[in-house]
Coordinates of C-alpha atoms (C1' of nucleotides) in Angstrom, one line a residue:
Chain A
M1 CA -49.4 30.6 -178.8
P2 CA -49.3 29.7 -182.6
D3 CA -49.3 26.1 -183.8
P4 CA -52.7 25.1 -184.5
N5 CA -52.7 21.8 -186.2
N6 CA -50.1 19.7 -187.0
N7 CA -47.7 18.2 -184.8
R8 CA -48.7 14.7 -185.7
T9 CA -48.2 12.8 -182.6
R10 CA -48.8 9.1 -182.0
L11 CA -52.2 8.3 -182.0
V12 CA -53.4 6.1 -178.9
R13 CA -57.1 5.4 -179.0
G14 CA -59.0 4.0 -176.3
E15 CA -58.0 2.8 -173.2
M16 CA -58.0 6.0 -170.7
E17 CA -56.9 4.7 -167.5
N18 CA -58.7 5.7 -164.3
H19 CA -56.5 6.7 -161.7
Q20 CA -57.1 9.8 -159.6
R21 CA -55.7 13.0 -160.3
S22 CA -53.5 14.5 -157.7
H23 CA -55.4 15.5 -154.8
P24 CA -53.2 17.8 -153.0
A25 CA -53.7 16.7 -149.6
M26 CA -57.1 17.1 -149.8
T27 CA -57.2 20.3 -147.5
E28 CA -60.3 21.0 -145.7
T29 CA -61.8 24.5 -144.5
L30 CA -59.1 27.1 -144.7
L31 CA -60.7 30.1 -143.1
S32 CA -59.0 30.3 -140.0
L33 CA -57.2 33.0 -141.4
S34 CA -57.6 36.7 -140.3
I35 CA -60.3 38.9 -141.9
N36 CA -60.5 42.6 -140.6
L37 CA -63.7 44.1 -141.1
D38 CA -64.4 47.8 -140.7
R39 CA -68.1 48.0 -140.1
N40 CA -68.0 51.8 -140.6
S41 CA -66.3 51.5 -143.8
P42 CA -68.5 52.7 -146.6
V43 CA -67.2 49.8 -148.5
P44 CA -70.1 47.0 -148.0
L45 CA -69.2 44.1 -145.9
Y46 CA -69.6 41.6 -148.5
R47 CA -66.9 43.5 -150.6
Q48 CA -64.6 43.7 -147.9
L49 CA -65.0 39.7 -147.5
A50 CA -64.6 38.9 -151.0
Q51 CA -61.6 41.0 -151.4
Q52 CA -59.7 39.9 -148.5
V53 CA -60.6 36.3 -149.3
Q54 CA -59.8 36.6 -153.1
G55 CA -56.4 38.2 -152.0
S56 CA -55.6 35.0 -149.6
I57 CA -56.3 32.8 -152.5
E58 CA -54.2 34.6 -154.7
N59 CA -51.0 35.0 -152.4
G60 CA -51.4 31.3 -151.5
E61 CA -52.7 31.5 -148.2
I62 CA -55.7 29.5 -149.2
P63 CA -54.6 26.8 -151.5
R64 CA -55.9 25.9 -154.8
G65 CA -58.2 23.3 -154.8
S66 CA -59.1 23.5 -150.9
R67 CA -62.4 24.2 -149.5
L68 CA -63.8 27.0 -148.0
G69 CA -66.9 25.4 -146.9
N70 CA -70.0 26.0 -144.6
E71 CA -71.4 29.3 -145.1
V72 CA -73.3 29.3 -141.9
L73 CA -70.1 28.5 -139.8
L74 CA -68.0 31.0 -141.7
A75 CA -70.7 33.3 -141.2
G76 CA -70.7 33.0 -137.8
R77 CA -67.0 33.1 -137.4
L78 CA -66.5 36.1 -139.1
G79 CA -69.6 38.0 -137.0
V80 CA -71.5 38.4 -140.3
S81 CA -75.0 36.9 -141.3
R82 CA -75.3 34.3 -143.8
P83 CA -76.6 36.0 -146.6
T84 CA -73.8 38.6 -146.5
M85 CA -71.3 35.6 -146.4
R86 CA -73.1 34.3 -149.4
R87 CA -73.1 37.4 -151.3
A88 CA -69.3 37.7 -150.8
I89 CA -68.9 34.1 -151.7
Q90 CA -70.9 34.8 -154.8
D91 CA -68.7 37.5 -156.1
L92 CA -65.8 34.9 -156.0
V93 CA -68.1 32.6 -158.2
D94 CA -68.8 35.4 -160.6
Q95 CA -64.8 35.9 -160.9
G96 CA -64.4 32.3 -161.6
M97 CA -62.0 31.8 -158.6
V98 CA -64.4 29.3 -156.7
V99 CA -67.1 26.9 -157.5
R100 CA -69.9 25.7 -155.4
K101 CA -71.7 22.4 -155.3
R102 CA -74.8 22.0 -153.4
G103 CA -74.6 19.4 -150.9
V104 CA -71.0 19.2 -150.8
G105 CA -69.2 22.5 -150.6
T106 CA -67.3 25.3 -152.1
Q107 CA -63.7 25.0 -153.6
V108 CA -61.1 27.1 -154.7
V109 CA -60.8 26.2 -158.5
Q110 CA -57.5 24.2 -159.5
G111 CA -55.5 25.6 -162.3
S112 CA -54.9 29.1 -163.4
F113 CA -57.8 31.6 -163.9
T114 CA -57.2 34.8 -165.4
R115 CA -58.3 37.7 -163.8
P116 CA -61.3 38.9 -165.4
V117 CA -60.8 42.5 -164.3
K118 CA -62.1 44.8 -167.1
L119 CA -65.6 43.9 -166.8
T120 CA -66.4 47.5 -165.4
S121 CA -63.7 49.9 -166.3
L122 CA -62.6 50.6 -169.8
F123 CA -58.8 50.5 -170.1
D124 CA -57.8 53.5 -168.2
D125 CA -56.7 50.4 -165.9
L126 CA -53.2 51.1 -168.3
T127 CA -52.5 53.7 -165.9
D128 CA -52.6 51.6 -163.0
S129 CA -50.3 49.0 -164.8
D130 CA -47.8 51.8 -165.8
Q131 CA -48.7 51.4 -169.6
A132 CA -48.2 55.0 -170.1
P133 CA -51.5 55.5 -172.0
M134 CA -52.0 58.4 -174.2
T135 CA -54.9 59.7 -176.3
K136 CA -54.7 61.7 -179.5
V137 CA -57.7 63.2 -180.6
L138 CA -58.1 62.7 -184.3
S139 CA -61.4 64.4 -184.8
H140 CA -64.0 66.1 -182.6
Q141 CA -67.0 67.4 -184.5
Y142 CA -70.7 67.8 -184.3
L143 CA -72.9 66.5 -187.3
P144 CA -76.3 65.1 -188.1
A145 CA -76.9 61.6 -186.8
S146 CA -77.0 59.0 -189.4
A147 CA -79.9 56.7 -189.6
Q148 CA -77.9 54.0 -187.8
V149 CA -76.5 56.3 -185.2
A150 CA -79.7 57.8 -184.5
A151 CA -81.6 54.4 -184.0
K152 CA -78.8 53.6 -181.7
L153 CA -78.7 56.7 -179.5
Q154 CA -82.5 57.0 -179.6
V155 CA -82.7 60.4 -181.1
P156 CA -84.1 62.0 -184.3
S157 CA -82.4 61.2 -187.3
G158 CA -80.6 64.4 -188.5
E159 CA -80.2 65.5 -184.6
L160 CA -76.8 66.8 -184.2
V161 CA -74.5 64.4 -182.3
L162 CA -70.8 64.7 -181.3
R163 CA -68.4 62.3 -183.6
L164 CA -65.1 61.8 -181.5
R165 CA -62.1 59.9 -183.2
R166 CA -59.0 59.0 -181.1
L167 CA -56.0 57.1 -181.1
R168 CA -54.9 55.3 -178.1
T169 CA -51.4 54.4 -177.3
A170 CA -49.6 52.6 -174.6
Q171 CA -45.7 52.5 -174.2
H172 CA -45.9 54.7 -177.3
E173 CA -47.4 52.0 -179.3
P174 CA -50.7 52.3 -180.9
L175 CA -53.3 50.0 -179.4
A176 CA -56.7 51.3 -180.6
I177 CA -58.7 53.8 -182.5
L178 CA -61.8 54.5 -180.9
E179 CA -64.7 56.2 -182.5
N180 CA -67.6 57.7 -180.7
F181 CA -70.9 59.1 -181.1
L182 CA -72.5 60.9 -178.2
P183 CA -75.8 63.1 -178.3
A184 CA -75.0 66.7 -178.5
N185 CA -76.9 67.8 -175.9
L186 CA -74.7 65.7 -173.3
A187 CA -71.5 66.1 -174.9
D188 CA -69.6 69.0 -173.5
V189 CA -66.4 67.0 -173.3
D190 CA -63.3 68.9 -173.8
E191 CA -60.4 68.1 -176.2
D192 CA -57.9 68.5 -173.5
V193 CA -59.8 66.4 -171.1
L194 CA -59.9 63.6 -173.8
E195 CA -56.1 63.7 -174.3
S196 CA -55.4 63.4 -170.7
G197 CA -57.9 60.8 -169.8
G198 CA -60.4 58.7 -170.7
L199 CA -63.7 59.3 -172.3
Y200 CA -65.5 57.8 -169.4
Q201 CA -63.6 59.9 -166.8
A202 CA -64.4 63.1 -169.1
L203 CA -68.2 62.1 -169.0
R204 CA -68.2 61.6 -165.3
D205 CA -66.6 65.0 -164.7
T206 CA -69.8 66.7 -166.2
G207 CA -72.0 64.6 -164.4
V208 CA -72.8 61.5 -166.9
K209 CA -72.8 58.3 -165.2
I210 CA -72.3 55.0 -167.5
V211 CA -73.8 52.4 -165.5
T212 CA -74.2 49.5 -168.3
A213 CA -73.3 48.7 -171.7
N214 CA -73.6 46.1 -174.5
Q215 CA -70.8 45.2 -176.4
R216 CA -70.6 43.1 -179.5
I217 CA -66.9 41.8 -180.4
R218 CA -65.8 40.8 -183.9
A219 CA -63.0 40.3 -186.0
R220 CA -62.4 41.7 -189.4
Q221 CA -59.5 42.8 -191.7
G222 CA -58.4 46.4 -191.0
T223 CA -58.9 49.0 -193.6
P224 CA -55.5 50.5 -194.9
H225 CA -56.1 53.5 -192.8
Q226 CA -56.8 51.8 -189.7
C227 CA -53.6 49.4 -190.4
E228 CA -51.6 52.6 -190.9
L229 CA -52.8 54.2 -187.6
L230 CA -52.1 51.2 -185.8
N231 CA -48.8 50.5 -186.9
E232 CA -49.6 47.2 -188.6
P233 CA -49.2 45.9 -192.4
P234 CA -51.8 46.6 -194.6
E235 CA -54.6 44.4 -194.4
S236 CA -54.0 43.2 -191.0
P237 CA -56.8 41.3 -188.9
V238 CA -58.2 43.5 -186.1
L239 CA -60.4 43.2 -183.3
T240 CA -63.5 45.4 -182.9
A241 CA -66.0 46.2 -180.5
D242 CA -69.1 47.9 -181.1
R243 CA -70.4 49.2 -177.7
L244 CA -73.8 51.0 -176.8
A245 CA -73.7 52.4 -173.3
F246 CA -76.5 53.8 -170.8
N247 CA -76.4 56.0 -168.2
D248 CA -78.1 55.8 -164.9
S249 CA -81.5 57.2 -166.5
G250 CA -81.4 54.5 -169.0
Q251 CA -80.5 56.6 -171.9
A252 CA -78.3 55.6 -174.7
I253 CA -75.4 57.9 -173.8
E254 CA -72.6 56.6 -176.3
W255 CA -72.4 54.6 -179.4
G256 CA -68.7 53.3 -180.0
Q257 CA -67.0 51.6 -182.8
H258 CA -63.7 50.6 -181.6
V259 CA -60.7 49.1 -183.5
Y260 CA -58.0 47.1 -181.5
R261 CA -54.4 46.5 -182.6
P262 CA -54.7 42.7 -182.1
S263 CA -51.4 41.9 -181.3
L264 CA -51.5 44.0 -178.3
Y265 CA -55.1 43.7 -176.9
S266 CA -57.9 41.1 -176.2
F267 CA -60.6 40.6 -174.0
T268 CA -61.4 38.2 -171.2
V269 CA -64.6 36.8 -170.1
T270 CA -65.7 34.7 -167.4
L271 CA -68.8 32.5 -167.9
V272 CA -70.6 31.2 -164.9
R273 CA -73.1 28.4 -165.1
Chain B
M1 CA -50.2 39.5 -161.5
P2 CA -50.2 42.8 -159.5
D3 CA -53.7 43.3 -158.0
P4 CA -53.7 46.8 -157.2
N5 CA -57.3 48.0 -157.0
N6 CA -60.4 46.2 -157.4
N7 CA -63.7 47.8 -156.6
R8 CA -63.0 50.3 -159.7
T9 CA -65.5 52.3 -160.8
R10 CA -66.7 54.1 -157.8
L11 CA -69.1 56.6 -159.8
V12 CA -68.1 60.0 -158.7
R13 CA -70.7 62.9 -158.0
G14 CA -72.5 64.9 -160.5
E15 CA -75.6 66.9 -160.4
M16 CA -77.1 67.9 -163.7
E17 CA -79.4 65.8 -165.1
N18 CA -80.0 67.2 -168.8
H19 CA -83.7 66.8 -168.6
Q20 CA -85.8 64.5 -170.3
R21 CA -85.4 63.7 -173.8
S22 CA -88.7 62.4 -175.7
H23 CA -90.2 61.0 -172.9
P24 CA -93.2 59.0 -174.1
A25 CA -95.8 60.5 -171.8
M26 CA -93.6 59.8 -168.9
T27 CA -95.1 56.5 -168.2
E28 CA -95.3 55.7 -164.3
T29 CA -94.8 52.4 -162.6
L30 CA -96.1 49.9 -165.1
L31 CA -96.4 46.7 -163.1
S32 CA -100.0 46.2 -162.9
L33 CA -99.5 43.5 -165.5
S34 CA -100.2 40.1 -164.7
I35 CA -97.4 37.8 -163.4
N36 CA -97.9 34.3 -162.6
L37 CA -95.9 32.6 -160.0
D38 CA -96.0 29.0 -159.6
R39 CA -94.7 28.3 -156.1
N40 CA -94.6 24.6 -156.6
S41 CA -92.4 24.8 -159.5
P42 CA -88.7 24.0 -159.3
V43 CA -87.9 27.3 -161.1
P44 CA -87.2 29.7 -158.5
L45 CA -89.3 32.4 -158.0
Y46 CA -86.8 34.9 -158.9
R47 CA -86.3 33.3 -161.9
Q48 CA -90.0 33.4 -162.7
L49 CA -90.2 36.9 -162.1
A50 CA -87.2 37.8 -163.8
Q51 CA -88.5 36.1 -167.2
Q52 CA -91.8 37.3 -167.1
V53 CA -91.1 40.8 -166.8
Q54 CA -88.2 40.5 -169.2
G55 CA -90.8 39.2 -171.6
S56 CA -93.4 42.0 -171.0
I57 CA -90.2 44.5 -171.8
E58 CA -89.4 42.7 -175.1
N59 CA -92.9 42.5 -176.3
G60 CA -93.6 46.4 -175.5
E61 CA -96.0 45.7 -172.5
I62 CA -93.5 47.7 -170.5
P63 CA -92.4 50.5 -172.6
R64 CA -88.7 51.8 -173.1
G65 CA -87.8 54.4 -170.5
S66 CA -90.5 53.7 -168.1
R67 CA -90.2 53.1 -164.4
L68 CA -90.5 49.8 -162.8
G69 CA -90.2 51.5 -159.5
N70 CA -90.8 50.7 -155.9
E71 CA -89.6 47.4 -155.0
V72 CA -91.1 47.3 -151.7
L73 CA -94.5 48.1 -153.3
L74 CA -93.8 45.7 -155.9
A75 CA -92.8 43.0 -154.0
G76 CA -96.0 43.3 -152.0
R77 CA -97.9 43.3 -154.8
L78 CA -96.6 40.1 -156.2
G79 CA -96.8 38.4 -153.0
V80 CA -93.2 38.0 -152.5
S81 CA -90.4 39.0 -150.2
R82 CA -88.4 42.3 -151.2
P83 CA -85.2 40.3 -151.3
T84 CA -86.7 38.1 -153.7
M85 CA -87.9 40.8 -155.8
R86 CA -84.6 42.6 -155.8
R87 CA -82.9 39.5 -157.0
A88 CA -85.3 39.5 -160.1
I89 CA -84.6 43.0 -161.0
Q90 CA -80.8 42.3 -160.4
D91 CA -80.9 39.7 -163.1
L92 CA -82.5 42.6 -165.4
V93 CA -79.7 44.6 -164.5
D94 CA -77.2 41.9 -165.5
Q95 CA -78.6 41.6 -168.6
G96 CA -78.5 45.2 -169.5
M97 CA -82.5 45.9 -169.7
V98 CA -82.8 48.1 -166.8
V99 CA -80.9 50.6 -164.7
R100 CA -81.3 51.5 -161.2
K101 CA -80.6 54.9 -159.8
R102 CA -80.6 54.9 -155.8
G103 CA -83.1 57.3 -154.5
V104 CA -84.8 57.6 -157.8
G105 CA -86.0 54.2 -158.9
T106 CA -85.7 51.7 -161.7
Q107 CA -86.0 52.4 -165.3
V108 CA -86.2 50.5 -168.6
V109 CA -83.1 51.0 -170.7
Q110 CA -83.8 53.1 -173.7
G111 CA -82.6 52.3 -176.9
S112 CA -81.8 48.9 -178.3
F113 CA -80.0 46.4 -176.3
T114 CA -78.5 43.3 -177.5
R115 CA -79.9 40.1 -175.6
P116 CA -76.7 39.1 -174.1
V117 CA -77.7 35.4 -174.1
K118 CA -75.1 33.1 -174.8
L119 CA -73.2 33.8 -171.5
T120 CA -74.0 30.5 -170.0
S121 CA -74.4 28.0 -172.7
L122 CA -72.1 27.6 -175.7
F123 CA -73.8 27.7 -179.0
D124 CA -75.9 24.7 -179.0
D125 CA -78.3 27.6 -178.8
L126 CA -77.9 27.3 -182.5
T127 CA -80.7 24.6 -182.3
D128 CA -83.1 26.6 -180.9
S129 CA -82.9 29.4 -183.9
D130 CA -83.1 26.6 -186.3
Q131 CA -79.5 27.0 -187.3
A132 CA -79.2 23.3 -188.1
P133 CA -75.8 22.9 -186.5
M134 CA -73.6 20.0 -187.5
T135 CA -70.3 18.9 -186.3
K136 CA -67.7 17.0 -187.8
V137 CA -64.7 15.3 -185.8
L138 CA -61.6 16.1 -187.5
S139 CA -59.7 14.2 -185.0
H140 CA -59.9 12.1 -181.7
Q141 CA -56.5 11.0 -180.1
Y142 CA -54.9 10.6 -176.9
L143 CA -51.4 12.1 -176.5
P144 CA -49.1 13.1 -174.0
A145 CA -49.7 16.6 -172.7
S146 CA -47.6 19.4 -173.6
A147 CA -46.1 21.7 -171.3
Q148 CA -48.7 24.3 -172.0
V149 CA -51.6 22.0 -171.9
A150 CA -50.2 20.4 -168.9
A151 CA -50.1 23.7 -167.2
K152 CA -53.6 24.5 -168.1
L153 CA -55.2 21.3 -167.1
Q154 CA -53.0 21.0 -164.2
V155 CA -51.7 17.7 -164.9
P156 CA -48.1 16.2 -165.2
S157 CA -46.4 17.3 -168.2
G158 CA -46.5 14.3 -170.3
E159 CA -49.7 12.7 -169.1
L160 CA -52.3 11.5 -171.5
V161 CA -54.6 13.9 -172.6
L162 CA -57.8 13.7 -175.0
R163 CA -57.2 16.1 -178.2
L164 CA -60.0 16.9 -180.0
R165 CA -60.6 18.6 -183.1
R166 CA -64.1 19.5 -184.5
L167 CA -65.5 21.6 -187.3
R168 CA -68.8 23.0 -186.6
T169 CA -71.2 24.1 -189.2
A170 CA -74.7 26.0 -189.3
Q171 CA -76.9 26.3 -192.0
H172 CA -74.3 24.0 -194.1
E173 CA -71.6 26.7 -193.5
P174 CA -68.4 26.3 -191.6
L175 CA -68.7 28.5 -188.4
A176 CA -66.0 27.4 -186.3
I177 CA -62.8 25.1 -185.9
L178 CA -62.9 23.6 -182.2
E179 CA -59.9 22.1 -180.7
N180 CA -59.9 20.9 -177.3
F181 CA -58.1 19.2 -174.6
L182 CA -59.4 17.1 -171.9
P183 CA -57.7 15.0 -169.1
A184 CA -57.8 11.5 -170.2
N185 CA -59.4 10.1 -167.2
L186 CA -62.1 12.4 -167.7
A187 CA -62.7 12.2 -171.3
D188 CA -64.8 9.0 -172.1
V189 CA -66.6 11.2 -174.9
D190 CA -67.6 9.1 -177.8
E191 CA -67.1 10.3 -181.2
D192 CA -71.0 9.8 -182.3
V193 CA -72.2 11.8 -179.3
L194 CA -69.9 14.6 -180.4
E195 CA -71.1 14.5 -183.8
S196 CA -74.8 14.9 -182.8
G197 CA -74.4 17.3 -180.2
G198 CA -71.9 19.7 -178.1
L199 CA -69.0 18.8 -176.2
Y200 CA -70.6 20.0 -173.1
Q201 CA -73.5 18.0 -173.7
A202 CA -71.4 14.9 -174.0
L203 CA -69.7 15.9 -171.1
R204 CA -72.7 16.2 -168.9
D205 CA -73.9 13.0 -170.3
T206 CA -70.8 11.2 -168.6
G207 CA -71.5 13.2 -165.4
V208 CA -69.0 16.0 -165.9
K209 CA -70.6 19.5 -165.1
I210 CA -68.9 22.3 -166.3
V211 CA -69.9 25.6 -164.3
T212 CA -67.5 28.2 -164.9
A213 CA -65.0 29.1 -167.6
N214 CA -62.4 31.9 -168.4
Q215 CA -62.1 33.0 -171.9
R216 CA -59.6 35.3 -173.7
I217 CA -60.8 36.3 -177.0
R218 CA -58.6 37.5 -179.9
A219 CA -58.1 38.4 -183.6
R220 CA -55.5 37.1 -185.8
Q221 CA -54.7 35.7 -189.1
G222 CA -56.0 32.5 -189.9
T223 CA -53.4 29.7 -191.2
P224 CA -54.4 28.7 -194.9
H225 CA -55.6 25.7 -193.4
Q226 CA -58.0 27.3 -191.2
C227 CA -59.4 29.5 -193.8
E228 CA -59.7 26.4 -196.2
L229 CA -61.7 24.6 -193.5
L230 CA -63.8 27.8 -192.7
N231 CA -64.3 28.4 -196.3
E232 CA -62.6 31.8 -196.5
P233 CA -60.1 33.2 -198.6
P234 CA -56.5 32.6 -197.6
E235 CA -55.2 34.8 -194.9
S236 CA -58.3 36.0 -193.8
P237 CA -58.8 37.2 -190.4
V238 CA -60.4 35.0 -187.6
L239 CA -61.8 35.5 -184.3
T240 CA -60.3 33.3 -181.4
A241 CA -61.1 32.2 -178.1
D242 CA -59.1 30.4 -175.7
R243 CA -60.9 28.9 -172.8
L244 CA -60.2 27.0 -169.6
A245 CA -63.3 25.4 -168.2
F246 CA -64.0 23.7 -164.7
N247 CA -65.8 21.3 -163.4
D248 CA -68.0 21.6 -160.0
S249 CA -65.1 20.3 -158.1
G250 CA -62.9 23.1 -159.4
Q251 CA -60.7 20.7 -161.5
A252 CA -59.7 22.4 -165.1
I253 CA -61.5 19.8 -167.4
E254 CA -61.2 21.4 -170.8
W255 CA -58.8 23.6 -172.4
G256 CA -60.0 25.0 -175.8
Q257 CA -58.5 27.0 -178.5
H258 CA -61.4 27.9 -180.9
V259 CA -61.3 29.4 -184.2
Y260 CA -64.6 31.6 -185.4
R261 CA -65.4 32.5 -188.8
P262 CA -65.6 36.3 -188.4
S263 CA -68.2 37.0 -190.9
L264 CA -70.8 34.7 -189.2
Y265 CA -69.7 34.8 -185.5
S266 CA -69.5 37.4 -182.9
F267 CA -69.5 37.6 -179.0
T268 CA -71.6 40.0 -177.2
V269 CA -71.1 40.9 -173.7
T270 CA -73.0 43.1 -171.1
L271 CA -71.0 45.3 -168.7
V272 CA -72.3 46.5 -165.5
R273 CA -71.4 49.2 -163.3
Chain C
dG1 C1' -78.9 9.9 -141.9
dA2 C1' -75.9 14.4 -141.6
dG3 C1' -74.2 18.2 -143.9
dT4 C1' -74.1 21.3 -147.7
dG5 C1' -75.7 25.1 -150.6
dG6 C1' -80.1 27.0 -152.9
dT7 C1' -84.2 29.7 -151.6
dC8 C1' -87.1 32.4 -149.4
dT9 C1' -89.2 35.4 -145.6
dA10 C1' -90.0 39.9 -142.7
dG11 C1' -88.3 42.7 -140.7
dA12 C1' -84.5 46.8 -140.0
dC13 C1' -81.5 51.0 -141.0
dC14 C1' -78.7 53.5 -144.1
dA15 C1' -77.1 56.7 -148.1
dC16 C1' -78.9 59.1 -151.6
dA17 C1' -82.2 62.0 -154.8
dG18 C1' -85.4 65.1 -155.3
dT19 C1' -88.9 68.3 -153.3
Chain D
dC1 C1' -89.0 66.4 -145.7
dT2 C1' -90.2 61.7 -148.5
dG3 C1' -89.4 58.1 -151.2
dT4 C1' -85.9 55.5 -153.5
dG5 C1' -82.6 51.7 -153.9
dG6 C1' -78.4 49.7 -150.9
dT7 C1' -77.0 46.8 -147.2
dC8 C1' -77.8 43.8 -143.3
dT9 C1' -80.0 40.6 -140.0
dA10 C1' -81.8 36.2 -138.0
dG11 C1' -84.2 33.1 -138.6
dA12 C1' -86.6 29.1 -141.8
dC13 C1' -87.5 25.3 -145.3
dC14 C1' -85.8 22.8 -149.4
dA15 C1' -82.6 19.9 -152.4
dC16 C1' -79.0 17.9 -153.2
dT17 C1' -74.8 14.8 -152.0
dC18 C1' -72.3 11.3 -149.6
dG19 C1' -71.5 7.9 -146.5

DNA sequence: GAGTGGTCTAGACCACAGT
DNA sequence: CTGTGGTCTAGACCACTCG
């Protein structure tokens, strides 16, 4: 929403009244609802718990502002140990859905919270939301690593690396320009695979597992070339993310510099504590 | 609104480990180093452990790519239980410093990782890095909540809210324009306090604890007024963050729209799994 | 004081990787 | 096979909040 700062309204310094905000019935513990646990499922118990409670919150079975309280009792009622119950609740805390206060209890957050999904996946989630994602490979070449890339990927400077440039679109609108560098010995990704899915999926297919990544998010002015690719006016602002990803052996596996179309893309983060 | 799949990223199978890149001596378990634990400290054991291991990684005592391995043995050697040891290591995983692989062990990440600090505090961390932060209060007024603000803060539309606008500088350079809305009954923050410290510190002083926040990060073109305040050329791109913060009772306590100077400010995030 | 979440323990069994 | 991390249990004590 635009409208930053004008809208001169009357200035009412000072008084600040003290009345309570609407406490909607101050609902107490609301976990008499049904939770189905499958102890033979490969999905961990705490995951099953967290997901079902999350679902109940989102569809209103557990109202905003109500308390979940008493971990010990909850654990007993659901037939799990307290640490397991705690871990489930912790997942909800990390998602910003509930808050805990020592000596008091656990409450569902009041007000709207953004679902902080994409903390783990890229945006192949576009598929899930029927965004019709498509990828066009702009270039796919092996070249000697520059000093910066070599430093990031921890390979000798000049070593061959794969450089990828792709254009991602959703609903036939350009969304992002993705530039990636990968160590050549780990980069047997095929162009066809890249066109049909995401890079991480392609890497997964070749046995490379990406388990953690550090990302820096900035804004800058897009280059004319970038703006043209993104179908934006020249000199438009763009959102950028520089990402260094590691596999399960701790090796830097991918260094990416991504440029997002700001009108269609944003990042959401949940901060805790 | 739809919530199809949570539990994303179940890493698929995959054999094929592209053997060792420059393994510097293939260091094995490197935790014969000294760890001091104070069981009478208010700081939890897992926190003490995580911090000291983190320090040892950063100053090179534990080399990149080396293994930490064997939680059970480590726990025994350090005189803590395995869950405590695990929680400490999990902290390091969440920071992107180490990776774990079932059946194999725990390794320090190779390559440079960004310290993902500011996940919890705002940027009063500027103080810590001698950035000489300063804040100028541009406006401080009570006004009726607009529909948007009322929805975010969960107050009746038209209810009085405090609107704050501040300019944050570091090293005498403007860094950000901070606009915040707070429920009037919780907003007895003083202008003087705001000039000398952060908003969250001011809130803490009045007993309001912010424990979680959802943030959306975007890029857009700055308004002429914003660019002027930030000492940037007109029509420069800006980095924006819209944040909704909750206190320990689950109440929405602050809705902020912040505009950052892109040449001096960026966000870093660590993604896991 | 009673009730809550925060931490910690000492075991246990499982799933998976590598031999 | 052995060794690793992943999960789970059933207790325990502490720190904190609130009436």
